[in-house]
Coordinates of C-alpha atoms in Angstrom, one line a residue:
M1 CA 36.3 -51.2 -54.2
T2 CA 33.9 -48.3 -54.4
G3 CA 34.6 -47.4 -50.7
V4 CA 38.1 -46.1 -51.6
H5 CA 38.6 -42.6 -53.1
H6 CA 40.7 -42.2 -56.1
L7 CA 43.4 -40.5 -53.8
V8 CA 44.4 -44.0 -52.7
H9 CA 46.4 -45.0 -55.7
D10 CA 48.4 -47.8 -54.3
P11 CA 46.6 -51.3 -55.0
I12 CA 48.0 -52.8 -51.9
A13 CA 46.9 -49.9 -49.7
R14 CA 43.5 -50.1 -51.2
A15 CA 43.4 -53.9 -50.5
V16 CA 44.3 -53.4 -47.0
I17 CA 41.7 -50.7 -46.4
E18 CA 39.0 -52.7 -48.1
S19 CA 39.7 -55.8 -46.0
A20 CA 40.3 -54.1 -42.7
A21 CA 38.1 -55.4 -39.8
D22 CA 37.9 -51.9 -38.3
A23 CA 35.9 -49.1 -39.9
I24 CA 38.2 -46.5 -41.7
V25 CA 36.9 -43.1 -42.6
A26 CA 38.9 -40.4 -44.3
V27 CA 37.7 -36.9 -44.8
D28 CA 39.3 -33.9 -46.6
G29 CA 39.8 -30.4 -45.4
K30 CA 36.1 -29.6 -45.8
H31 CA 35.2 -32.7 -43.7
R32 CA 33.8 -34.6 -46.8
V33 CA 34.3 -38.3 -47.0
T34 CA 37.1 -39.5 -49.2
V35 CA 37.4 -43.1 -47.8
W36 CA 34.5 -45.2 -46.5
N37 CA 35.4 -48.9 -46.3
P38 CA 33.2 -51.9 -46.1
A39 CA 33.7 -52.1 -42.3
A40 CA 32.4 -48.5 -42.0
E41 CA 29.3 -49.6 -44.0
R42 CA 28.7 -52.4 -41.6
M43 CA 29.4 -50.2 -38.5
F44 CA 27.2 -47.3 -39.5
G45 CA 24.7 -48.6 -42.1
W46 CA 25.5 -46.1 -44.8
T47 CA 27.1 -47.4 -48.1
A48 CA 30.2 -45.8 -49.4
Q49 CA 28.3 -44.7 -52.6
E50 CA 26.0 -42.7 -50.2
M51 CA 28.8 -41.2 -48.1
I52 CA 31.7 -40.3 -50.6
G53 CA 31.8 -36.6 -51.0
R54 CA 29.4 -35.7 -48.2
V55 CA 29.9 -34.6 -44.6
P56 CA 29.1 -37.8 -42.6
P57 CA 26.0 -37.4 -40.3
I58 CA 27.4 -39.6 -37.6
V59 CA 28.5 -37.1 -34.9
P60 CA 25.9 -36.3 -32.3
D61 CA 25.4 -32.5 -31.7
E62 CA 26.5 -32.6 -28.2
L63 CA 29.8 -34.3 -29.3
K64 CA 30.6 -32.0 -32.2
A65 CA 32.8 -29.7 -30.0
E66 CA 34.8 -32.8 -28.9
H67 CA 35.1 -34.0 -32.6
N68 CA 36.3 -30.6 -33.8
A69 CA 38.8 -30.3 -30.9
V70 CA 40.4 -33.4 -31.9
Q71 CA 40.8 -32.4 -35.5
E72 CA 42.0 -28.9 -34.6
R73 CA 44.7 -30.4 -32.1
L74 CA 46.1 -32.7 -34.8
M75 CA 46.4 -29.7 -37.2
T76 CA 48.5 -27.9 -34.5
R77 CA 50.6 -30.8 -33.1
R78 CA 54.4 -30.9 -33.6
D79 CA 55.1 -34.6 -32.6
G80 CA 55.9 -35.8 -36.1
D81 CA 53.8 -37.5 -38.9
G82 CA 52.8 -40.5 -36.7
G83 CA 50.9 -38.5 -34.2
Q84 CA 47.3 -39.6 -33.4
I85 CA 44.6 -39.0 -30.8
S86 CA 42.6 -41.9 -29.4
I87 CA 39.3 -41.2 -27.7
A88 CA 36.2 -43.3 -26.6
T89 CA 33.0 -41.7 -27.7
R90 CA 29.7 -42.3 -29.4
R91 CA 28.4 -42.1 -32.9
F92 CA 25.1 -42.3 -34.8
H93 CA 24.0 -45.5 -36.7
R94 CA 21.8 -44.9 -39.7
D95 CA 18.8 -46.1 -37.7
G96 CA 19.3 -43.4 -35.2
R97 CA 20.7 -45.4 -32.3
L98 CA 24.0 -44.4 -30.7
I99 CA 26.9 -46.9 -30.8
D100 CA 30.0 -46.9 -28.5
V101 CA 33.3 -46.7 -30.4
R102 CA 36.9 -45.9 -29.9
I103 CA 38.5 -43.7 -32.6
D104 CA 42.1 -43.4 -33.4
T105 CA 42.3 -40.1 -35.5
S106 CA 45.4 -39.1 -37.5
L107 CA 46.3 -36.2 -39.8
L108 CA 46.3 -37.1 -43.5
K109 CA 49.3 -35.6 -45.5
D110 CA 50.5 -35.7 -48.9
P111 CA 54.3 -36.7 -49.6
S112 CA 55.4 -33.0 -49.2
G113 CA 53.7 -32.9 -45.7
T114 CA 50.6 -30.7 -46.8
P115 CA 47.6 -31.6 -44.8
L116 CA 44.8 -33.3 -46.9
G117 CA 42.4 -34.1 -44.1
W118 CA 42.0 -36.6 -41.4
V119 CA 41.5 -40.3 -41.2
G120 CA 39.8 -42.2 -38.4
V121 CA 39.9 -45.8 -37.5
Y122 CA 36.8 -46.9 -35.5
H123 CA 37.0 -49.8 -33.2
P124 CA 34.0 -51.5 -31.7
V125 CA 34.1 -51.1 -27.9
D126 CA 33.9 -54.3 -25.8
D127 CA 31.5 -54.6 -22.9
D128 CA 34.2 -53.6 -20.2
E129 CA 35.0 -50.6 -22.3
I130 CA 31.3 -49.6 -22.9
V131 CA 30.7 -49.9 -19.1
Q132 CA 33.8 -47.8 -18.4
H133 CA 32.7 -45.2 -21.0
H134 CA 29.2 -45.1 -19.6
M135 CA 30.5 -44.6 -16.2
T136 CA 32.8 -41.7 -17.4
E137 CA 30.0 -40.2 -19.3
R138 CA 27.7 -40.4 -16.4
A139 CA 30.3 -38.9 -14.0
R140 CA 30.7 -36.0 -16.6
L141 CA 27.0 -35.5 -16.7
V142 CA 26.6 -35.5 -12.9
R143 CA 29.5 -33.0 -12.6
R144 CA 27.8 -30.8 -15.1
L145 CA 24.5 -31.1 -13.5
N146 CA 26.0 -30.0 -10.2
D147 CA 27.5 -27.0 -11.9
I148 CA 24.1 -26.2 -13.5
V149 CA 22.4 -26.6 -10.1
A150 CA 24.9 -24.3 -8.3
D151 CA 24.3 -21.8 -11.2
L152 CA 20.7 -22.0 -10.9
N153 CA 20.5 -21.6 -7.1
A154 CA 22.7 -18.5 -7.4
E155 CA 20.2 -16.8 -9.7
L156 CA 17.1 -15.1 -8.1
D157 CA 15.4 -13.7 -11.2
L158 CA 12.6 -16.1 -12.1
A159 CA 12.5 -15.5 -15.7
V160 CA 16.4 -16.0 -16.0
V161 CA 16.2 -19.2 -13.8
L162 CA 13.4 -20.6 -16.1
D163 CA 15.5 -19.9 -19.2
R164 CA 18.6 -21.4 -17.8
I165 CA 16.7 -24.5 -16.9
T166 CA 15.4 -25.0 -20.4
A167 CA 19.0 -24.5 -21.8
A168 CA 20.4 -27.1 -19.3
L169 CA 17.7 -29.5 -20.4
I170 CA 18.8 -29.3 -23.9
E171 CA 22.5 -29.8 -22.9
L172 CA 22.0 -32.6 -20.6
T173 CA 19.5 -34.6 -22.5
G174 CA 20.5 -33.8 -26.0
A175 CA 16.8 -32.9 -26.8
D176 CA 16.0 -31.1 -30.0
A177 CA 13.8 -28.6 -28.2
G178 CA 12.5 -27.9 -24.8
G179 CA 10.4 -25.7 -22.6
F180 CA 9.0 -24.9 -19.1
V181 CA 5.2 -24.7 -18.6
R182 CA 3.8 -23.1 -15.5
I183 CA 0.6 -24.5 -14.0
E184 CA -1.9 -21.6 -13.4
G185 CA -5.1 -23.0 -12.0
E186 CA -6.7 -25.1 -14.6
R187 CA -4.4 -24.0 -17.4
L188 CA -0.8 -24.3 -18.5
R189 CA 1.3 -21.4 -19.9
L190 CA 4.6 -21.7 -21.7
V191 CA 6.9 -19.4 -19.9
S192 CA 10.4 -20.6 -21.2
M193 CA 11.5 -22.4 -24.2
S194 CA 14.6 -23.4 -26.4
G195 CA 14.6 -24.6 -30.0
L196 CA 11.0 -23.3 -30.6
P197 CA 9.6 -20.1 -32.3
E198 CA 9.6 -17.2 -30.1
R199 CA 5.9 -16.5 -31.0
M200 CA 5.0 -19.6 -28.8
R201 CA 6.1 -18.0 -25.7
G202 CA 3.2 -17.2 -23.5
T203 CA 0.8 -19.5 -25.2
S204 CA -1.5 -21.6 -23.0
A205 CA -3.6 -24.7 -23.1
E206 CA -6.1 -26.5 -20.7
L207 CA -4.3 -28.5 -17.9
R208 CA -6.7 -31.4 -17.6
P209 CA -6.5 -33.1 -21.2
S210 CA -2.8 -32.3 -21.4
L211 CA 0.0 -34.6 -20.8
V212 CA 0.8 -32.7 -17.6
G213 CA -2.6 -33.3 -16.5
E214 CA -2.2 -37.0 -17.1
L215 CA 1.1 -37.0 -15.2
L216 CA -0.5 -35.2 -12.2
R217 CA -3.4 -37.8 -12.1
S218 CA -0.9 -40.7 -12.3
G219 CA 0.8 -39.6 -9.0
K220 CA 4.3 -40.0 -10.8
T221 CA 6.8 -37.3 -11.4
I222 CA 8.1 -38.2 -15.0
K223 CA 6.3 -39.4 -18.1
L224 CA 7.4 -40.6 -21.6
A225 CA 5.0 -40.2 -24.6
T226 CA 6.0 -41.6 -28.0
G227 CA 4.7 -41.5 -31.5
D228 CA 2.0 -44.2 -31.0
R229 CA -0.3 -41.6 -29.6
K230 CA -1.1 -38.0 -30.3
L231 CA 1.7 -35.6 -29.4
G232 CA -0.2 -32.3 -30.1
D233 CA -0.2 -31.4 -26.4
L234 CA 0.1 -27.6 -26.1
I235 CA 1.6 -26.7 -29.4
W236 CA 4.6 -29.0 -29.4
S237 CA 3.5 -30.6 -32.7
E238 CA 5.1 -27.5 -34.4
L239 CA 8.5 -29.2 -33.8
E240 CA 9.0 -31.1 -37.2
G241 CA 9.7 -34.8 -37.0
L242 CA 8.5 -34.8 -33.2
H243 CA 8.4 -38.4 -32.1
T244 CA 9.0 -38.4 -28.3
I245 CA 8.1 -36.1 -25.4
A246 CA 9.6 -36.5 -22.0
I247 CA 8.0 -34.6 -19.0
G248 CA 9.3 -34.0 -15.5
L249 CA 7.2 -32.2 -12.8
S250 CA 8.7 -29.3 -10.7
F251 CA 7.4 -28.7 -7.3
V252 CA 7.6 -25.7 -5.0
K253 CA 6.7 -26.2 -1.5
D254 CA 5.3 -29.7 -2.1
R255 CA 2.9 -28.2 -4.7
P256 CA 3.2 -28.7 -8.6
F257 CA 4.6 -25.5 -9.9
G258 CA 5.1 -26.5 -13.6
A259 CA 6.8 -29.1 -15.8
L260 CA 9.8 -29.5 -17.9
Y261 CA 9.3 -30.8 -21.6
A262 CA 12.1 -32.4 -23.4
L263 CA 11.2 -32.9 -27.2
F264 CA 12.9 -35.3 -29.5
S265 CA 12.7 -35.3 -33.3
G266 CA 16.1 -36.8 -34.2
R267 CA 17.6 -39.0 -31.6
K268 CA 15.9 -41.6 -29.4
V269 CA 15.5 -41.4 -25.5
G270 CA 17.0 -43.7 -23.1
H271 CA 17.0 -44.2 -19.2
T272 CA 19.9 -41.8 -18.9
E273 CA 18.0 -38.9 -20.6
L274 CA 14.9 -39.6 -18.4
E275 CA 16.9 -39.8 -15.2
L276 CA 18.6 -36.6 -16.0
L277 CA 15.3 -35.0 -16.8
E278 CA 13.8 -36.1 -13.5
L279 CA 16.9 -34.9 -11.6
L280 CA 16.9 -31.5 -13.3
A281 CA 13.2 -31.1 -12.8
G282 CA 13.6 -31.7 -9.0
H283 CA 16.4 -29.3 -8.8
A284 CA 14.5 -26.8 -10.9
G285 CA 11.8 -26.8 -8.4
V286 CA 14.2 -25.7 -5.6
A287 CA 15.8 -23.0 -7.9
V288 CA 12.2 -21.8 -8.8
G289 CA 11.1 -21.8 -5.2
N290 CA 14.1 -19.7 -4.3
A291 CA 13.4 -17.2 -7.2
V292 CA 9.7 -17.1 -6.2
A293 CA 10.5 -16.5 -2.5
Y294 CA 12.9 -13.9 -3.5
A295 CA 10.2 -12.3 -5.8
E296 CA 7.7 -12.3 -3.0
V297 CA 10.3 -10.6 -0.7
V298 CA 11.0 -8.0 -3.4
R299 CA 7.2 -7.6 -3.9
Q300 CA 6.7 -7.3 -0.2
R301 CA 9.5 -4.8 0.2
A302 CA 8.1 -2.8 -2.7
H303 CA 4.7 -2.7 -1.2
E304 CA 6.2 -1.7 2.2
R305 CA 8.3 0.9 0.4
A306 CA 5.1 2.2 -1.4
V307 CA 3.2 2.4 1.9
I308 CA 6.1 4.2 3.5
D309 CA 6.5 6.6 0.6
A310 CA 2.7 7.3 0.6
S311 CA 2.5 7.9 4.3
A312 CA 1.6 11.4 5.6
D313 CA 3.7 10.7 8.7
G314 CA 7.4 11.0 8.5
I315 CA 9.0 7.5 8.7
A316 CA 12.7 6.7 9.3
V317 CA 14.3 3.3 9.5
L318 CA 17.5 3.0 11.6
D319 CA 20.0 0.0 11.5
H320 CA 21.7 -1.5 14.6
D321 CA 24.2 1.4 14.7
L322 CA 21.3 3.9 14.8
V323 CA 22.2 5.1 11.3
V324 CA 19.2 6.2 9.0
R325 CA 18.6 3.7 6.1
Q326 CA 15.2 4.9 4.9
W327 CA 13.8 8.5 4.9
N328 CA 10.4 8.8 3.2
P329 CA 9.1 11.9 1.4
A330 CA 7.0 13.0 4.3
A331 CA 10.0 13.0 6.6
H332 CA 11.7 15.4 4.0
A333 CA 8.6 17.6 3.8
I334 CA 8.2 17.7 7.7
T335 CA 11.8 18.3 8.7
G336 CA 13.1 20.0 5.5
I337 CA 16.0 17.4 5.5
P338 CA 16.3 15.7 2.0
P339 CA 17.1 11.9 1.9
D340 CA 20.6 12.5 0.7
D341 CA 21.4 14.5 4.0
A342 CA 19.6 11.9 6.2
I343 CA 20.4 8.4 4.8
G344 CA 23.7 7.0 6.2
R345 CA 23.8 9.3 9.1
P346 CA 22.5 9.5 12.6
L347 CA 18.9 10.6 13.3
P348 CA 18.9 14.5 13.2
F349 CA 16.7 14.8 16.3
E350 CA 16.2 13.2 19.7
M351 CA 14.9 9.7 19.6
P352 CA 12.4 8.5 22.5
A353 CA 12.7 5.1 24.2
L354 CA 10.8 2.1 22.7
G355 CA 7.1 2.5 23.0
E356 CA 7.2 6.0 24.2
N357 CA 6.0 9.2 22.7
L358 CA 8.2 12.3 22.6
T359 CA 7.1 15.8 21.6
Y360 CA 10.2 17.6 20.3
Q361 CA 10.9 21.0 18.7
L362 CA 13.2 21.2 15.8
E363 CA 15.5 24.3 15.3
S364 CA 13.1 25.4 12.5
G365 CA 10.4 25.7 15.1
T366 CA 8.5 22.7 13.9
W367 CA 7.0 20.6 16.6
L368 CA 7.4 16.8 16.2
N369 CA 5.5 13.9 17.9
V370 CA 7.9 10.9 17.7
L371 CA 7.2 7.2 18.4
T372 CA 9.7 4.4 18.1
A373 CA 9.1 0.7 17.4
E374 CA 11.4 -2.3 16.8
I375 CA 11.4 -4.7 13.8
E376 CA 12.1 -8.0 15.8
E377 CA 13.1 -10.0 12.7
T378 CA 15.8 -7.5 11.6
G379 CA 16.5 -5.6 14.8
E380 CA 15.9 -2.3 12.9
L381 CA 14.1 0.6 14.5
V382 CA 11.3 2.5 12.9
L383 CA 10.5 6.0 13.9
D384 CA 7.1 7.5 13.1
F385 CA 6.8 11.2 13.5
R386 CA 4.3 13.9 12.5
D387 CA 4.1 17.6 12.5
V388 CA 2.1 18.7 15.5
S389 CA 3.0 22.4 15.3
E390 CA -0.7 23.4 14.5
A391 CA -2.0 21.3 17.5
K392 CA 0.9 22.8 19.7
A393 CA -0.1 26.3 18.6
L394 CA -3.8 25.5 19.3
E395 CA -2.9 24.2 22.6
E396 CA -0.9 27.4 23.4
A397 CA -3.7 29.5 22.1
K398 CA -6.2 27.8 24.3
D399 CA -4.0 28.5 27.3
L400 CA -3.7 32.1 26.2
F401 CA -7.4 32.2 25.6
L402 CA -8.1 30.9 29.1
A403 CA -5.6 33.3 30.6
T404 CA -6.9 36.3 28.6
T405 CA -10.6 35.6 29.1
S406 CA -10.1 35.2 32.9
H407 CA -8.4 38.6 32.8
E408 CA -11.1 40.2 30.7
L409 CA -13.9 38.8 32.8
R410 CA -12.1 39.5 36.2
T411 CA -12.3 43.4 35.8
P412 CA -16.0 43.9 34.9
I413 CA -17.1 41.2 37.3
T414 CA -15.1 42.9 40.2
V415 CA -16.6 46.3 39.4
V416 CA -20.2 44.9 39.1
R417 CA -19.7 43.0 42.3
G418 CA -18.3 46.1 44.1
F419 CA -20.9 48.5 43.1
A420 CA -23.8 46.0 43.7
S421 CA -22.4 45.4 47.3
T422 CA -22.3 49.1 47.9
L423 CA -25.9 49.5 46.7
V424 CA -27.0 46.7 48.9
N425 CA -25.2 47.7 52.0
R426 CA -25.4 51.6 51.8
W427 CA -28.4 52.2 49.7
D428 CA -30.0 54.6 52.3
E429 CA -26.7 56.4 53.0
L430 CA -26.0 57.2 49.3
P431 CA -27.2 60.3 47.5
D432 CA -29.6 59.7 44.6
A433 CA -26.9 60.9 42.2
D434 CA -24.4 58.3 43.6
R435 CA -26.9 55.5 43.4
R436 CA -27.7 56.4 39.8
A437 CA -23.9 56.5 38.8
A438 CA -23.4 53.1 40.5
V439 CA -26.4 51.7 38.6
A440 CA -25.0 53.2 35.4
T441 CA -21.6 51.7 36.0
I442 CA -23.1 48.2 36.5
A443 CA -25.1 48.5 33.3
E444 CA -22.0 49.6 31.4
R445 CA -20.0 46.7 32.8
A446 CA -22.9 44.3 32.1
Q447 CA -22.9 45.5 28.6
S448 CA -19.1 44.9 28.3
L449 CA -19.7 41.3 29.5
A450 CA -22.5 40.8 27.0
R451 CA -20.1 41.8 24.2
L452 CA -17.4 39.5 25.4
V453 CA -19.8 36.6 25.6
E454 CA -21.1 37.5 22.1
H455 CA -17.6 37.5 20.7
L456 CA -16.8 34.1 22.4
L457 CA -19.9 32.7 20.9
L458 CA -19.2 34.0 17.4
G459 CA -15.6 33.0 17.7
S460 CA -16.5 29.4 18.6
R461 CA -19.0 29.1 15.7
A462 CA -16.4 30.7 13.3
G463 CA -13.9 28.0 14.5
R464 CA -16.4 25.3 13.6
D465 CA -17.3 26.9 10.2
E466 CA -20.9 27.3 11.6
L467 CA -21.2 31.1 10.9
A468 CA -24.5 31.3 9.0
V469 CA -24.8 34.0 6.4
N470 CA -27.6 34.8 3.9
V471 CA -26.0 36.2 0.6
E472 CA -28.4 38.5 -1.0
T473 CA -28.5 42.0 -2.7
F474 CA -28.6 44.8 -0.2
D475 CA -28.0 48.6 0.2
L476 CA -24.5 48.9 1.6
R477 CA -25.0 52.7 2.0
R478 CA -27.8 52.3 4.7
V479 CA -25.7 49.8 6.6
V480 CA -22.6 51.9 6.7
E481 CA -24.6 55.1 7.6
G482 CA -26.3 53.2 10.4
V483 CA -23.0 51.9 11.9
V484 CA -21.4 55.4 11.7
D485 CA -24.4 57.1 13.3
G486 CA -24.3 54.7 16.2
F487 CA -20.6 55.4 16.9
R488 CA -20.7 59.2 16.6
S489 CA -22.0 59.7 20.1
L490 CA -20.0 57.2 21.9
S491 CA -16.8 59.3 22.4
E492 CA -16.3 63.1 22.7
Q493 CA -12.5 62.6 21.9
H494 CA -13.3 61.0 18.5
R495 CA -14.6 62.7 15.4
V496 CA -16.2 60.5 12.7
E497 CA -15.9 61.5 9.0
L498 CA -18.1 59.7 6.4
E499 CA -17.5 59.7 2.7
I500 CA -19.8 57.6 0.4
D501 CA -19.7 57.6 -3.3
P502 CA -23.1 59.1 -4.4
R503 CA -23.2 56.3 -7.3
L504 CA -22.5 53.5 -4.8
P505 CA -24.2 50.4 -6.2
L506 CA -26.0 47.7 -4.4
A507 CA -23.8 45.0 -2.7
Q508 CA -23.9 41.2 -2.7
G509 CA -23.6 39.8 0.7
D510 CA -25.4 39.6 4.1
P511 CA -26.4 43.0 5.6
M512 CA -26.5 41.7 9.3
A513 CA -23.0 40.1 9.0
T514 CA -21.8 43.3 7.3
D515 CA -23.1 45.4 10.2
I516 CA -21.3 43.3 12.7
V517 CA -18.1 43.6 10.6
L518 CA -18.2 47.2 10.3
G519 CA -19.2 47.7 13.9
Q520 CA -16.1 45.7 15.0
L521 CA -13.9 47.8 12.7
M522 CA -15.2 51.0 14.2
E523 CA -14.9 49.5 17.8
N524 CA -11.2 48.7 17.1
A525 CA -10.7 52.2 15.6
F526 CA -11.9 53.8 18.8
K527 CA -10.3 51.4 21.1
Y528 CA -6.8 51.7 19.5
S529 CA -6.8 55.4 19.3
P530 CA -7.0 56.3 23.0
D531 CA -6.1 59.8 22.6
G532 CA -8.9 60.4 20.2
G533 CA -8.5 61.8 16.7
T534 CA -10.5 61.4 13.4
V535 CA -12.0 58.1 12.3
R536 CA -12.6 58.3 8.5
V537 CA -15.0 55.9 6.8
C538 CA -15.1 55.8 3.0
A539 CA -17.3 53.6 0.7
R540 CA -16.6 53.7 -2.9
T541 CA -16.6 51.5 -6.1
D542 CA -13.4 49.6 -6.9
G543 CA -13.8 48.0 -10.4
P544 CA -16.2 45.0 -10.0
S545 CA -16.2 45.4 -6.3
I546 CA -17.2 47.8 -3.4
E547 CA -14.5 48.9 -1.0
V548 CA -15.2 50.2 2.5
T549 CA -12.3 51.5 4.5
V550 CA -12.1 52.5 8.3
E551 CA -9.0 54.5 9.0
D552 CA -7.9 55.8 12.5
E553 CA -5.0 57.8 14.0
G554 CA -4.2 55.4 16.8
V555 CA -1.3 53.2 17.8
G556 CA -1.2 51.2 14.6
I557 CA -0.1 47.6 14.0
P558 CA 3.5 46.5 14.2
P559 CA 5.3 45.6 10.9
G560 CA 4.7 42.0 9.9
D561 CA 1.6 41.7 12.0
H562 CA -1.0 43.0 9.5
E563 CA -2.1 39.5 8.4
R564 CA -1.6 37.9 11.9
V565 CA -4.2 40.1 13.6
F566 CA -6.9 38.1 11.9
E567 CA -5.9 35.0 13.7
R568 CA -7.6 33.7 16.9
F569 CA -6.1 35.2 20.1
V570 CA -3.2 36.9 18.2
Q571 CA -4.1 40.2 19.8
G572 CA -2.9 38.8 23.0
E573 CA 0.7 38.8 21.7
A574 CA 0.5 42.0 19.7
G575 CA 2.9 44.2 21.7
D576 CA 1.6 47.6 22.6
R577 CA -1.9 46.7 21.8
R578 CA -2.1 44.1 24.6
R579 CA -2.6 47.1 27.0
F580 CA -6.1 47.8 25.6
G581 CA -7.6 44.4 26.7
G582 CA -9.7 42.1 24.6
I583 CA -9.3 38.4 23.9
G584 CA -8.1 38.7 20.3
L585 CA -11.3 37.2 18.6
G586 CA -12.8 40.4 17.1
L587 CA -10.8 40.5 13.8
Y588 CA -10.9 36.7 13.6
I589 CA -14.7 37.0 13.6
V590 CA -14.5 39.8 11.0
K591 CA -12.4 37.8 8.6
R592 CA -14.6 34.7 8.8
L593 CA -17.9 36.6 8.4
T594 CA -16.4 38.5 5.4
E595 CA -15.2 35.3 3.7
A596 CA -18.5 33.6 4.4
Q597 CA -20.2 36.2 2.1
H598 CA -17.3 35.9 -0.5
G599 CA -15.6 39.1 0.4
A600 CA -12.2 40.0 1.7
V601 CA -10.8 42.1 4.5
S602 CA -7.2 43.3 5.2
A603 CA -5.1 45.6 7.5
H604 CA -2.8 48.4 6.2
P605 CA -0.9 51.3 7.7
A606 CA -2.7 54.5 7.8
S607 CA -2.4 56.8 4.7
H608 CA -0.9 59.6 6.8
G609 CA 1.0 59.4 10.0
T610 CA 0.3 56.6 12.6
G611 CA -2.7 54.5 12.8
T612 CA -4.4 51.7 10.9
R613 CA -6.6 51.5 7.8
M614 CA -8.9 48.5 7.5
R615 CA -10.2 47.6 4.1
L616 CA -13.4 45.6 3.5
V617 CA -14.3 44.4 0.0
L618 CA -17.7 43.1 -1.1
R619 CA -19.0 42.2 -4.6
K620 CA -21.3 44.4 -6.6
A621 CA -24.9 43.1 -7.0
R622 CA -25.4 41.6 -10.5

């Protein structure tokens, strides 16, 4: 009677246990066997000698929670010493197969009531009970599968979905390890796994010679490979004791996306496990498809967001309630309104009708060109707007140019036409002095027209960056003296003073362009000092540069306009200076010619009293 532990002292009790038709197994508080009768030997295949003192290896991993729950419940019950729990379940035989049993488990106590362990009486289950058990188990698995599928379909992160699929595979089939391989062209890559070393994640193998390749060529969706053939597919052979591999294909949009691997090294595989694997692989395809579609939407949205953010145009997206939902960086830069002040609020400017352009000026003075379009799929509105302030200013400048040019041309042309008509119609009647005066006036007005046309041509070339200069070493002294000498005799009201540093070095630049620049500065000095006065010209060394200043005692430049006077046509808006005529191109040409030879020009108030001091800076010759 080696199957009865020494704790069973009563000979009659021993005889009853030894001769019982049902398997009787008792364990102590540490779950070690104290009783293992002959019926237990016959039922499970292990002898009492092998089991006494050991934790019996008969409980499948997936049923250990159930087994522990029964024992714990018995420890906490208060229904007396005769309490027991009866369950229908499965246990391992020594050869690895699962057997269906009904177990009546009771708490084992000593005479004082102190728990010693548990005793279980194992009854073989008849066919009806086996069928009922299988149906119950199948119903449980189906319910669990439904829960798992619902959980999978609620998750949209592909990596998380794949990990949950692998975990569910282990739970449902009782596999010792598992993984999901993704089909990538002609290769397989392990993207999720459970029960395998982490270093295996991401490893790959060729598709064609693999088990997945064989399954694809067979036209089936599930495959079982056993130990009678090589199981080194991918790197699964690292699982110790591997004897069976079950594979189920997962499809996304009717195309094979990957495969589920269930690896068995301890237990055997039946039809139930294969069916569950096939069902899970099919549901996995749906869950993966959802995750892939979501990832594509996220990727597309990220791409769209990147395009919107990188756009030089301002872009705003409005929902059905015309509330701003997106406001890109360019929109912030153009309007000065940050995203926090725009998103969640109505559009901060007027919106045109669909398909129409609207030019709109913000309170800041910025001009916008706005276009609205609709996203048909979502009903959202997209507004594209750009800053057209420069174009608007150019348009206004062109209008001003045309008006100013017409005005400037009208007077000399009217004078020329009047005097020419007088000479033609009254030549014989006019004294010789009057005829000469008329011809002189025509010549003077023709010269004015020539200067005007020259300014127009130079201004046009300057605007297209086509002003050609030839930078070289030249004698700035001679250029300054030549310009000043040419202006001394032009007006009896003006006195020209010239001061040149006797040690003035040679300059680096274009002598012809410098002559034009200084001539325009002198012309302006005369023009904007109509009451006469002194025009002082000074040329001296200023560090690494040479400075030439032209200072008058005229009307001066309004505060704030000292930089604007170098812009095209700005003279037409320059207050009192407008009464002196001109089209506002002279100083624009001066600035462009100076910069073309790497110099600088600027306007300042006169050193004493009213007037303007223009400062030209050129580089010294090396």
